[in-house]
mmCIF file of C-alpha atoms in Angstrom:
data_model
loop_
_atom_site.group_PDB
_atom_site.id
_atom_site.type_symbol
_atom_site.label_atom_id
_atom_site.label_comp_id
_atom_site.label_asym_id
_atom_site.label_seq_id
_atom_site.Cartn_x
_atom_site.Cartn_y
_atom_site.Cartn_z
ATOM 1 C CA MET V 117 8.859 23.608 -33.377
ATOM 2 C CA PRO V 118 9.557 23.076 -29.702
ATOM 3 C CA LEU V 119 11.283 25.653 -27.852
ATOM 4 C CA ASP V 120 15.070 25.167 -27.856
ATOM 5 C CA LEU V 121 16.142 25.278 -24.207
ATOM 6 C CA ASP V 122 20.315 25.473 -25.041
ATOM 7 C CA PHE V 123 19.629 28.255 -27.025
ATOM 8 C CA VAL V 124 17.305 29.924 -24.286
ATOM 9 C CA ARG V 125 19.686 29.165 -21.629
ATOM 10 C CA ARG V 126 22.312 31.240 -23.566
ATOM 11 C CA GLN V 127 20.542 34.280 -23.302
ATOM 12 C CA PHE V 128 20.670 34.267 -19.275
ATOM 13 C CA PRO V 129 24.181 34.765 -17.907
ATOM 14 C CA ALA V 130 23.102 33.359 -14.724
ATOM 15 C CA PHE V 131 23.361 30.203 -16.253
ATOM 16 C CA SER V 132 26.856 30.220 -16.661
ATOM 17 C CA VAL V 133 27.815 31.427 -13.188
ATOM 18 C CA PRO V 134 29.921 29.145 -11.223
ATOM 19 C CA ALA V 135 28.260 29.759 -7.930
ATOM 20 C CA LEU V 136 24.756 28.655 -9.538
ATOM 21 C CA LYS V 137 25.865 25.791 -11.594
ATOM 22 C CA GLY V 138 24.488 22.451 -10.445
ATOM 23 C CA ARG V 139 21.400 24.290 -8.967
ATOM 24 C CA ALA V 140 17.681 24.162 -10.106
ATOM 25 C CA PHE V 141 16.263 27.479 -9.812
ATOM 26 C CA PHE V 142 12.458 27.590 -8.628
ATOM 27 C CA GLU V 143 11.770 30.839 -7.154
ATOM 28 C CA ASN V 144 10.802 32.586 -10.480
ATOM 29 C CA ALA V 145 7.842 33.865 -9.425
ATOM 30 C CA GLY V 146 9.509 36.379 -6.800
ATOM 31 C CA GLY V 147 11.770 37.508 -9.985
ATOM 32 C CA SER V 148 13.370 35.869 -12.828
ATOM 33 C CA TYR V 149 17.113 35.905 -13.914
ATOM 34 C CA ALA V 150 17.626 38.744 -16.177
ATOM 35 C CA CYS V 151 18.303 38.355 -19.917
ATOM 36 C CA GLN V 152 21.544 39.423 -21.687
ATOM 37 C CA PRO V 153 20.054 42.156 -23.723
ATOM 38 C CA VAL V 154 18.638 43.873 -20.484
ATOM 39 C CA ILE V 155 22.158 43.490 -18.987
ATOM 40 C CA ASP V 156 23.755 44.841 -21.612
ATOM 41 C CA ARG V 157 21.325 47.867 -21.948
ATOM 42 C CA LEU V 158 21.464 48.697 -18.664
ATOM 43 C CA THR V 159 25.576 48.503 -18.708
ATOM 44 C CA ARG V 160 25.391 50.627 -21.272
ATOM 45 C CA PHE V 161 23.160 53.215 -20.079
ATOM 46 C CA TYR V 162 25.342 53.488 -16.755
ATOM 47 C CA ARG V 163 28.604 53.282 -18.794
ATOM 48 C CA GLU V 164 27.681 55.879 -21.569
ATOM 49 C CA ARG V 165 24.506 58.006 -20.927
ATOM 50 C CA LYS V 166 24.023 58.016 -16.957
ATOM 51 C CA VAL V 167 23.119 62.081 -17.735
ATOM 52 C CA GLN V 168 19.726 63.738 -17.389
ATOM 53 C CA PRO V 169 18.024 62.465 -20.490
ATOM 54 C CA TYR V 170 16.362 64.379 -23.490
ATOM 55 C CA GLY V 171 19.023 67.278 -23.517
ATOM 56 C CA PRO V 172 20.817 68.845 -26.786
ATOM 57 C CA TYR V 173 24.333 66.853 -26.608
ATOM 58 C CA ALA V 174 24.890 63.402 -27.457
ATOM 59 C CA ALA V 175 24.617 61.227 -24.478
ATOM 60 C CA SER V 176 21.860 62.795 -23.049
ATOM 61 C CA ALA V 177 19.979 62.382 -26.595
ATOM 62 C CA ALA V 178 20.733 58.719 -26.732
ATOM 63 C CA GLY V 179 19.502 58.040 -23.274
ATOM 64 C CA GLY V 180 16.300 59.784 -23.747
ATOM 65 C CA ALA V 181 15.864 58.070 -27.072
ATOM 66 C CA GLU V 182 16.471 54.286 -25.453
ATOM 67 C CA MET V 183 14.249 55.598 -23.113
ATOM 68 C CA ASP V 184 11.512 56.207 -25.789
ATOM 69 C CA GLU V 185 12.546 52.720 -27.795
ATOM 70 C CA ALA V 186 11.693 50.844 -24.347
ATOM 71 C CA ARG V 187 8.130 52.327 -24.808
ATOM 72 C CA ALA V 188 7.765 52.140 -28.150
ATOM 73 C CA LEU V 189 9.031 48.034 -28.191
ATOM 74 C CA LEU V 190 6.929 46.978 -25.124
ATOM 75 C CA SER V 191 3.871 48.717 -26.075
ATOM 76 C CA ALA V 192 3.611 47.151 -29.732
ATOM 77 C CA MET V 193 4.490 43.687 -28.078
ATOM 78 C CA MET V 194 1.066 44.585 -26.187
ATOM 79 C CA GLY V 195 -0.695 45.522 -28.814
ATOM 80 C CA ILE V 196 -1.187 49.416 -27.389
ATOM 81 C CA LYS V 197 -0.320 52.852 -28.150
ATOM 82 C CA PRO V 198 3.447 53.816 -26.577
ATOM 83 C CA HIS V 199 1.914 56.643 -24.752
ATOM 84 C CA GLU V 200 -0.498 54.076 -23.162
ATOM 85 C CA LEU V 201 2.331 52.486 -21.210
ATOM 86 C CA SER V 202 4.256 53.935 -18.503
ATOM 87 C CA PHE V 203 6.783 52.860 -15.894
ATOM 88 C CA GLY V 204 7.011 53.308 -12.019
ATOM 89 C CA PRO V 205 8.782 51.883 -9.129
ATOM 90 C CA SER V 206 6.933 48.977 -8.894
ATOM 91 C CA THR V 207 3.427 47.627 -9.678
ATOM 92 C CA THR V 208 2.264 48.059 -5.920
ATOM 93 C CA GLN V 209 3.381 51.981 -6.373
ATOM 94 C CA ASN V 210 1.616 51.820 -9.535
ATOM 95 C CA ALA V 211 -1.351 50.949 -8.045
ATOM 96 C CA TYR V 212 -1.199 53.282 -5.218
ATOM 97 C CA VAL V 213 -0.779 56.206 -7.846
ATOM 98 C CA LEU V 214 -3.970 54.990 -9.594
ATOM 99 C CA ALA V 215 -5.976 54.342 -6.282
ATOM 100 C CA GLN V 216 -5.421 58.021 -5.663
ATOM 101 C CA ALA V 217 -6.438 59.090 -9.120
ATOM 102 C CA PHE V 218 -9.737 56.855 -8.772
ATOM 103 C CA ARG V 219 -10.479 58.580 -5.212
ATOM 104 C CA ARG V 220 -10.778 61.681 -6.872
ATOM 105 C CA HIS V 221 -12.791 60.327 -9.950
ATOM 106 C CA LEU V 222 -15.061 58.413 -8.278
ATOM 107 C CA LYS V 223 -18.690 59.869 -7.383
ATOM 108 C CA PRO V 224 -20.597 59.403 -3.971
ATOM 109 C CA GLY V 225 -22.639 56.077 -4.034
ATOM 110 C CA GLU V 226 -20.021 54.597 -6.664
ATOM 111 C CA ALA V 227 -18.572 50.996 -5.920
ATOM 112 C CA ILE V 228 -14.951 48.891 -6.570
ATOM 113 C CA VAL V 229 -14.904 45.304 -6.598
ATOM 114 C CA VAL V 230 -11.925 43.823 -5.254
ATOM 115 C CA THR V 231 -10.915 39.660 -5.431
ATOM 116 C CA ASP V 232 -9.531 37.891 -2.308
ATOM 117 C CA GLN V 233 -7.467 36.037 -5.098
ATOM 118 C CA ASP V 234 -5.417 38.682 -5.632
ATOM 119 C CA HIS V 235 -1.366 39.415 -4.407
ATOM 120 C CA GLU V 236 -1.859 42.520 -2.062
ATOM 121 C CA ALA V 237 -0.899 45.005 -4.590
ATOM 122 C CA ASN V 238 -4.049 44.612 -6.389
ATOM 123 C CA SER V 239 -6.125 44.610 -3.398
ATOM 124 C CA GLY V 240 -4.739 47.051 -0.570
ATOM 125 C CA PRO V 241 -4.522 50.073 -2.758
ATOM 126 C CA TRP V 242 -8.155 49.706 -3.785
ATOM 127 C CA ARG V 243 -9.483 48.451 -0.244
ATOM 128 C CA ARG V 244 -8.060 51.553 1.548
ATOM 129 C CA LEU V 245 -10.592 53.831 -0.569
ATOM 130 C CA GLY V 246 -13.000 52.338 1.809
ATOM 131 C CA GLU V 247 -11.512 54.442 4.474
ATOM 132 C CA GLU V 248 -12.813 57.637 2.139
ATOM 133 C CA GLY V 249 -16.490 56.392 1.478
ATOM 134 C CA VAL V 250 -16.101 54.088 -1.585
ATOM 135 C CA GLU V 251 -18.287 50.999 -1.341
ATOM 136 C CA ILE V 252 -15.648 47.979 -1.567
ATOM 137 C CA ARG V 253 -17.359 44.903 -2.886
ATOM 138 C CA GLU V 254 -15.311 41.618 -2.524
ATOM 139 C CA TRP V 255 -15.751 39.274 -5.354
ATOM 140 C CA ARG V 256 -14.672 36.108 -3.467
ATOM 141 C CA ILE V 257 -13.161 32.702 -4.728
ATOM 142 C CA ASP V 258 -13.863 29.323 -3.539
ATOM 143 C CA PRO V 259 -12.338 28.474 -0.327
ATOM 144 C CA GLU V 260 -11.422 24.615 -1.651
ATOM 145 C CA THR V 261 -10.088 25.309 -4.984
ATOM 146 C CA GLY V 262 -8.866 28.989 -5.044
ATOM 147 C CA HIS V 263 -11.180 29.205 -8.168
ATOM 148 C CA LEU V 264 -12.420 32.923 -8.925
ATOM 149 C CA ASP V 265 -16.004 32.364 -10.739
ATOM 150 C CA PRO V 266 -17.081 34.771 -13.423
ATOM 151 C CA ALA V 267 -21.032 33.841 -11.952
ATOM 152 C CA ARG V 268 -20.399 35.519 -8.845
ATOM 153 C CA LEU V 269 -19.012 38.522 -9.913
ATOM 154 C CA ALA V 270 -22.387 38.973 -12.064
ATOM 155 C CA PRO V 271 -24.443 39.961 -8.675
ATOM 156 C CA LEU V 272 -21.975 42.312 -7.421
ATOM 157 C CA LEU V 273 -22.411 44.228 -10.906
ATOM 158 C CA ALA V 274 -26.189 43.991 -10.896
ATOM 159 C CA ASP V 275 -27.347 47.383 -9.633
ATOM 160 C CA GLY V 276 -24.750 49.369 -11.498
ATOM 161 C CA LYS V 277 -22.975 51.096 -9.107
ATOM 162 C CA VAL V 278 -19.438 49.285 -9.581
ATOM 163 C CA ARG V 279 -17.195 51.845 -11.764
ATOM 164 C CA LEU V 280 -13.971 49.505 -11.259
ATOM 165 C CA VAL V 281 -13.293 45.559 -11.294
ATOM 166 C CA CYS V 282 -9.849 44.945 -10.159
ATOM 167 C CA PHE V 283 -8.850 41.199 -10.544
ATOM 168 C CA PRO V 284 -5.883 39.223 -11.233
ATOM 169 C CA HIS V 285 -4.870 37.508 -14.683
ATOM 170 C CA CYS V 286 -3.642 34.613 -12.322
ATOM 171 C CA SER V 287 -3.030 34.643 -8.753
ATOM 172 C CA ASN V 288 0.835 34.215 -7.525
ATOM 173 C CA VAL V 289 -0.507 31.022 -5.207
ATOM 174 C CA VAL V 290 -3.541 29.852 -6.931
ATOM 175 C CA ALA V 291 -2.077 30.499 -10.014
ATOM 176 C CA GLU V 292 -5.205 29.364 -11.978
ATOM 177 C CA ILE V 293 -5.528 31.595 -15.209
ATOM 178 C CA ASN V 294 -8.638 33.593 -15.040
ATOM 179 C CA PRO V 295 -10.538 34.305 -18.431
ATOM 180 C CA VAL V 296 -9.662 38.020 -18.615
ATOM 181 C CA ALA V 297 -11.513 38.786 -21.855
ATOM 182 C CA GLU V 298 -14.964 37.325 -20.373
ATOM 183 C CA ILE V 299 -14.654 38.913 -17.401
ATOM 184 C CA VAL V 300 -13.788 42.403 -18.978
ATOM 185 C CA ALA V 301 -16.845 41.936 -21.041
ATOM 186 C CA LEU V 302 -19.166 41.568 -17.903
ATOM 187 C CA ALA V 303 -17.513 44.329 -16.201
ATOM 188 C CA HIS V 304 -18.129 46.543 -19.360
ATOM 189 C CA ALA V 305 -21.767 45.361 -19.816
ATOM 190 C CA ALA V 306 -21.954 46.983 -16.244
ATOM 191 C CA GLY V 307 -20.673 50.216 -16.839
ATOM 192 C CA ALA V 308 -17.467 49.097 -15.092
ATOM 193 C CA VAL V 309 -13.457 49.690 -16.060
ATOM 194 C CA THR V 310 -11.152 47.020 -15.243
ATOM 195 C CA CYS V 311 -7.695 46.930 -13.516
ATOM 196 C CA VAL V 312 -5.887 43.329 -14.204
ATOM 197 C CA ASP V 313 -2.682 42.539 -12.030
ATOM 198 C CA GLY V 314 -0.786 40.530 -14.896
ATOM 199 C CA VAL V 315 1.929 40.344 -12.683
ATOM 200 C CA SER V 316 2.175 36.605 -12.185
ATOM 201 C CA TYR V 317 0.868 35.969 -15.819
ATOM 202 C CA ALA V 318 3.088 38.057 -17.771
ATOM 203 C CA PRO V 319 6.543 36.003 -17.167
ATOM 204 C CA HIS V 320 4.924 33.357 -19.122
ATOM 205 C CA GLY V 321 4.379 35.475 -22.437
ATOM 206 C CA ILE V 322 3.354 38.848 -22.264
ATOM 207 C CA PRO V 323 -0.230 38.958 -23.536
ATOM 208 C CA ASN V 324 -1.717 41.140 -26.036
ATOM 209 C CA VAL V 325 -3.554 43.655 -23.804
ATOM 210 C CA ALA V 326 -5.841 45.280 -26.558
ATOM 211 C CA ALA V 327 -7.204 41.804 -27.514
ATOM 212 C CA LEU V 328 -7.934 41.176 -23.907
ATOM 213 C CA GLY V 329 -9.951 44.737 -23.772
ATOM 214 C CA ALA V 330 -8.291 45.509 -20.176
ATOM 215 C CA ASP V 331 -8.589 49.256 -19.548
ATOM 216 C CA ILE V 332 -5.465 48.729 -17.041
ATOM 217 C CA TYR V 333 -2.860 46.052 -16.998
ATOM 218 C CA LEU V 334 0.164 46.004 -14.684
ATOM 219 C CA TYR V 335 3.009 43.605 -14.472
ATOM 220 C CA SER V 336 6.336 43.643 -13.510
ATOM 221 C CA ALA V 337 9.748 43.826 -15.559
ATOM 222 C CA TYR V 338 11.784 42.327 -12.980
ATOM 223 C CA LYS V 339 9.725 39.127 -13.085
ATOM 224 C CA VAL V 340 9.672 39.220 -16.867
ATOM 225 C CA TYR V 341 13.513 38.842 -17.137
ATOM 226 C CA GLY V 342 14.135 42.646 -16.541
ATOM 227 C CA PRO V 343 14.710 45.061 -14.461
ATOM 228 C CA HIS V 344 13.057 46.335 -11.333
ATOM 229 C CA GLN V 345 10.351 48.228 -12.925
ATOM 230 C CA GLY V 346 6.405 48.240 -12.743
ATOM 231 C CA ILE V 347 5.024 48.580 -16.258
ATOM 232 C CA MET V 348 1.302 49.932 -16.643
ATOM 233 C CA ALA V 349 -0.898 49.965 -19.720
ATOM 234 C CA ILE V 350 -3.862 52.116 -19.424
ATOM 235 C CA ARG V 351 -6.527 52.987 -21.994
ATOM 236 C CA GLU V 352 -5.830 56.480 -23.546
ATOM 237 C CA ASP V 353 -9.493 57.505 -23.010
ATOM 238 C CA LEU V 354 -9.632 56.423 -19.639
ATOM 239 C CA GLY V 355 -5.975 57.520 -18.806
ATOM 240 C CA MET V 356 -6.986 61.147 -19.856
ATOM 241 C CA ARG V 357 -10.335 61.387 -18.029
ATOM 242 C CA LEU V 358 -8.765 60.369 -14.430
ATOM 243 C CA PRO V 359 -7.360 63.247 -12.369
ATOM 244 C CA ASN V 360 -3.487 63.767 -12.971
ATOM 245 C CA GLN V 361 -1.251 62.395 -10.420
ATOM 246 C CA GLY V 362 1.924 63.702 -12.000
ATOM 247 C CA HIS V 363 3.393 67.448 -12.025
ATOM 248 C CA TYR V 364 0.558 69.661 -13.476
ATOM 249 C CA PHE V 365 2.492 70.986 -16.694
ATOM 250 C CA ASN V 366 2.994 67.116 -17.622
ATOM 251 C CA GLY V 367 -1.019 66.794 -17.290
ATOM 252 C CA ASP V 368 -1.240 66.537 -21.094
ATOM 253 C CA ALA V 369 1.256 63.673 -21.463
ATOM 254 C CA LEU V 370 -0.394 60.020 -20.713
ATOM 255 C CA TYR V 371 2.679 58.173 -19.883
ATOM 256 C CA LYS V 372 3.626 61.061 -17.321
ATOM 257 C CA ARG V 373 0.102 61.096 -15.504
ATOM 258 C CA PHE V 374 0.471 58.321 -13.279
ATOM 259 C CA THR V 375 4.302 58.858 -12.461
ATOM 260 C CA PRO V 376 4.590 61.270 -9.976
ATOM 261 C CA ALA V 377 8.191 61.178 -9.104
ATOM 262 C CA GLY V 378 11.272 61.141 -11.546
ATOM 263 C CA PRO V 379 11.434 57.793 -13.585
ATOM 264 C CA ASP V 380 14.512 55.735 -13.319
ATOM 265 C CA HIS V 381 16.508 56.427 -16.551
ATOM 266 C CA ALA V 382 18.387 53.413 -16.630
ATOM 267 C CA GLN V 383 16.035 50.969 -16.006
ATOM 268 C CA ILE V 384 13.166 52.055 -18.330
ATOM 269 C CA ALA V 385 15.637 52.351 -21.018
ATOM 270 C CA ALA V 386 17.118 48.533 -20.146
ATOM 271 C CA SER V 387 13.603 47.074 -20.488
ATOM 272 C CA ALA V 388 13.630 47.716 -23.844
ATOM 273 C CA GLY V 389 16.146 44.530 -23.500
ATOM 274 C CA ILE V 390 12.734 42.476 -22.841
ATOM 275 C CA ALA V 391 11.270 42.771 -26.210
ATOM 276 C CA ASP V 392 15.242 42.300 -27.722
ATOM 277 C CA TYR V 393 14.849 39.008 -25.956
ATOM 278 C CA PHE V 394 11.522 38.354 -27.197
ATOM 279 C CA ASP V 395 12.367 38.884 -30.633
ATOM 280 C CA ALA V 396 15.622 36.746 -30.559
ATOM 281 C CA LEU V 397 13.602 34.091 -29.236
ATOM 282 C CA HIS V 398 11.001 34.583 -32.263
ATOM 283 C CA GLY V 399 13.984 34.720 -34.516
ATOM 284 C CA HIS V 400 15.578 31.711 -33.822
ATOM 285 C CA HIS V 401 12.275 29.712 -33.976
ATOM 286 C CA PHE V 402 10.090 31.152 -36.560
ATOM 287 C CA ALA V 403 10.017 33.230 -40.082
ATOM 288 C CA ALA V 404 10.095 36.711 -39.846
ATOM 289 C CA GLU V 405 7.025 38.328 -38.864
ATOM 290 C CA PRO V 406 6.790 42.399 -38.828
ATOM 291 C CA ASP V 407 3.948 42.900 -36.482
ATOM 292 C CA ALA V 408 5.229 42.667 -33.253
ATOM 293 C CA ALA V 409 1.975 41.664 -31.023
ATOM 294 C CA LYS V 410 2.045 38.784 -33.439
ATOM 295 C CA ARG V 411 5.601 37.902 -32.687
ATOM 296 C CA ALA V 412 5.047 38.415 -29.324
ATOM 297 C CA GLY V 413 2.000 36.046 -29.356
ATOM 298 C CA ALA V 414 3.952 33.083 -31.111
ATOM 299 C CA VAL V 415 6.657 33.261 -28.407
ATOM 300 C CA HIS V 416 4.020 33.424 -25.839
ATOM 301 C CA ASP V 417 2.357 30.036 -27.151
ATOM 302 C CA LEU V 418 6.053 28.657 -27.080
ATOM 303 C CA MET V 419 6.624 29.501 -23.712
ATOM 304 C CA ARG V 420 3.589 28.330 -22.477
ATOM 305 C CA ALA V 421 4.032 24.746 -24.383
ATOM 306 C CA GLN V 422 7.460 24.300 -22.644
ATOM 307 C CA GLU V 423 5.886 25.314 -19.002
ATOM 308 C CA VAL V 424 3.115 22.947 -19.600
ATOM 309 C CA ALA V 425 5.225 19.831 -20.550
ATOM 310 C CA VAL V 426 7.974 20.487 -17.693
ATOM 311 C CA CYS V 427 4.964 21.766 -14.801
ATOM 312 C CA GLN V 428 2.655 18.456 -15.341
ATOM 313 C CA PRO V 429 4.810 15.762 -14.046
ATOM 314 C CA LEU V 430 5.392 17.827 -10.906
ATOM 315 C CA LEU V 431 1.642 18.595 -10.411
ATOM 316 C CA ASP V 432 1.096 14.545 -10.775
ATOM 317 C CA TYR V 433 3.473 13.873 -8.490
ATOM 318 C CA LEU V 434 2.392 16.252 -5.721
ATOM 319 C CA GLY V 435 -1.568 15.130 -6.514
ATOM 320 C CA ALA V 436 -0.343 11.445 -5.687
ATOM 321 C CA ARG V 437 0.747 12.510 -2.328
ATOM 322 C CA ASN V 438 -1.467 12.792 0.812
ATOM 323 C CA ASP V 439 0.562 14.551 3.407
ATOM 324 C CA LEU V 440 0.065 18.202 1.536
ATOM 325 C CA ARG V 441 -2.594 20.037 0.039
ATOM 326 C CA LEU V 442 -1.925 21.402 -3.556
ATOM 327 C CA ILE V 443 -3.514 24.737 -4.527
ATOM 328 C CA GLY V 444 -5.125 25.473 -7.674
ATOM 329 C CA PRO V 445 -5.548 23.099 -11.027
ATOM 330 C CA ARG V 446 -3.896 19.840 -11.175
ATOM 331 C CA ASP V 447 -3.698 20.518 -14.993
ATOM 332 C CA ALA V 448 -0.843 22.458 -16.118
ATOM 333 C CA ALA V 449 -2.475 23.946 -19.396
ATOM 334 C CA ARG V 450 -5.066 25.502 -16.875
ATOM 335 C CA ARG V 451 -2.818 27.218 -14.797
ATOM 336 C CA ALA V 452 0.725 29.379 -14.539
ATOM 337 C CA PRO V 453 3.380 27.042 -13.746
ATOM 338 C CA THR V 454 3.546 28.220 -9.984
ATOM 339 C CA VAL V 455 2.617 25.710 -7.737
ATOM 340 C CA ALA V 456 2.010 26.238 -4.063
ATOM 341 C CA MET V 457 1.193 23.519 -1.531
ATOM 342 C CA ALA V 458 0.633 23.602 2.107
ATOM 343 C CA LEU V 459 2.203 21.058 4.320
ATOM 344 C CA ASP V 460 1.672 19.489 7.348
ATOM 345 C CA ARG V 461 4.598 21.520 8.914
ATOM 346 C CA GLU V 462 5.971 25.019 8.772
ATOM 347 C CA ALA V 463 7.186 25.344 4.990
ATOM 348 C CA GLU V 464 10.076 27.648 5.497
ATOM 349 C CA PRO V 465 12.673 24.914 6.735
ATOM 350 C CA VAL V 466 11.447 22.532 3.931
ATOM 351 C CA SER V 467 12.577 25.534 1.670
ATOM 352 C CA ALA V 468 15.898 25.331 3.562
ATOM 353 C CA ALA V 469 16.203 21.789 3.165
ATOM 354 C CA LEU V 470 15.506 21.585 -0.508
ATOM 355 C CA ALA V 471 18.468 24.198 -0.891
ATOM 356 C CA ASP V 472 20.804 21.475 0.571
ATOM 357 C CA HIS V 473 19.928 19.321 -2.200
ATOM 358 C CA GLY V 474 20.422 22.011 -4.956
ATOM 359 C CA ILE V 475 16.720 23.409 -5.011
ATOM 360 C CA ASP V 476 16.353 27.050 -4.759
ATOM 361 C CA CYS V 477 12.896 28.116 -3.784
ATOM 362 C CA TRP V 478 10.817 29.876 -1.034
ATOM 363 C CA ALA V 479 7.593 29.556 1.252
ATOM 364 C CA GLY V 480 5.735 31.989 2.990
ATOM 365 C CA ASP V 481 3.028 34.004 2.332
ATOM 366 C CA PHE V 482 4.010 35.457 -0.625
ATOM 367 C CA TYR V 483 1.718 38.665 -0.042
ATOM 368 C CA ALA V 484 -1.223 36.645 -0.873
ATOM 369 C CA VAL V 485 -2.337 36.750 2.744
ATOM 370 C CA ARG V 486 -6.083 37.057 1.399
ATOM 371 C CA PRO V 487 -6.448 34.108 -0.908
ATOM 372 C CA LEU V 488 -4.603 31.774 1.801
ATOM 373 C CA THR V 489 -6.617 32.970 4.812
ATOM 374 C CA SER V 490 -9.908 32.343 2.395
ATOM 375 C CA MET V 491 -8.377 28.815 1.663
ATOM 376 C CA GLY V 492 -8.278 28.188 5.252
ATOM 377 C CA VAL V 493 -4.331 27.981 4.923
ATOM 378 C CA ASP V 494 -2.430 28.418 8.377
ATOM 379 C CA LEU V 495 -0.438 31.556 7.872
ATOM 380 C CA GLU V 496 2.206 30.661 10.325
ATOM 381 C CA LYS V 497 3.117 27.580 8.643
ATOM 382 C CA GLY V 498 2.837 29.364 5.152
ATOM 383 C CA VAL V 499 2.958 27.534 1.904
ATOM 384 C CA LEU V 500 6.143 25.944 -0.055
ATOM 385 C CA ARG V 501 6.075 28.144 -3.914
ATOM 386 C CA LEU V 502 7.585 25.999 -6.552
ATOM 387 C CA SER V 503 7.987 28.454 -9.702
ATOM 388 C CA MET V 504 8.835 27.584 -13.339
ATOM 389 C CA VAL V 505 9.433 29.875 -16.548
ATOM 390 C CA HIS V 506 10.479 28.812 -20.094
ATOM 391 C CA TYR V 507 14.043 28.078 -18.964
ATOM 392 C CA THR V 508 13.048 25.481 -16.444
ATOM 393 C CA SER V 509 14.008 21.910 -18.003
ATOM 394 C CA ALA V 510 12.641 18.310 -17.312
ATOM 395 C CA GLU V 511 15.703 17.536 -15.868
ATOM 396 C CA ASP V 512 15.142 20.501 -13.453
ATOM 397 C CA VAL V 513 11.839 18.818 -12.356
ATOM 398 C CA ALA V 514 13.028 15.497 -11.979
ATOM 399 C CA ARG V 515 15.758 17.031 -9.468
ATOM 400 C CA LEU V 516 13.190 18.570 -7.337
ATOM 401 C CA ILE V 517 10.883 15.841 -7.449
ATOM 402 C CA ALA V 518 13.867 13.428 -5.938
ATOM 403 C CA ALA V 519 14.734 16.190 -3.559
ATOM 404 C CA LEU V 520 10.969 16.542 -2.159
ATOM 405 C CA ASP V 521 11.033 12.996 -1.736
ATOM 406 C CA ARG V 522 14.139 13.211 0.290
ATOM 407 C CA VAL V 523 12.629 16.007 2.542
ATOM 408 C CA LEU V 524 8.960 15.348 2.694
#
């Protein structure tokens, strides 16, 4: 069954806002629209439950229960245990907290592998451990295509000193979908654990983290139709081996070990609305399914089919032009629908010109300074980035192409 786009758009209040009507939104990789269930839960929490949670009185108990519900619903979608999921202010801050745990955990002579394909969130925190004596090894992309070749990882693991491999599910500028399960298997065979940055992938279908085998998986709720929270999955045996980064008396609770500051109660509770929305999509398109991970998998495939269909015409159009450099694969099935291009001029004025034609997007480096530099992109000019999700329509893309014809 194809995605019912009318049903989808009815779940997003932004599409009925008068000021946004007649505009096509192509800055989803910077933060997607919030779905109605998230907004409803956030509003209810602030209106009825904005008190210290887990207390003995009704409002407090209800607030705590809703926070627990968010953890239970999202972890079930990801195929992990509820206590293997924790929240933080952002993915970048979650990665920094993790890096401090690994700083104390690693022994002299042990190494970490990072890539030059990552957003800085899953690169900078680990690279800074080099200042503490940890050896940092860089797994480099192909400078022409941005491709991250697993064959180039094997030599970095050969001496058995690597204990952690950090890489993206897909880059926020290259967008090629990396073979996570294959990379995880290579790392595990060499005695290393993995930290996967899923921020640029999860909006296109929350993955089954258990099936991928990733030891740590990070993504951002505000890019998955939710509130501004970072979400982290960490395998229980690894999380309990790493030094506690939370209050000492919370050290026995896995989901508290990597939350050194007080959590944002309301936004955690509102994150349950992401699961509500995915389940609404499943219920509208498919027969009943009791297994949450299977429901999430079906919705993932539904979203991806829509995205591939609407993204391919844009890739074909851009690939036929000789006045820009299209970054990443030209096959929509091999990539997330986040399309970056280097132009023959500064990119930000082009994004401003597109706004005059009803196309909302942006330009710059998008905290992907390392991959853009490795591919020889002029950071002063930056890249124009056009990012879609499943609620993007074929009509939106047609309008975008017509606008690009006018401004390029």
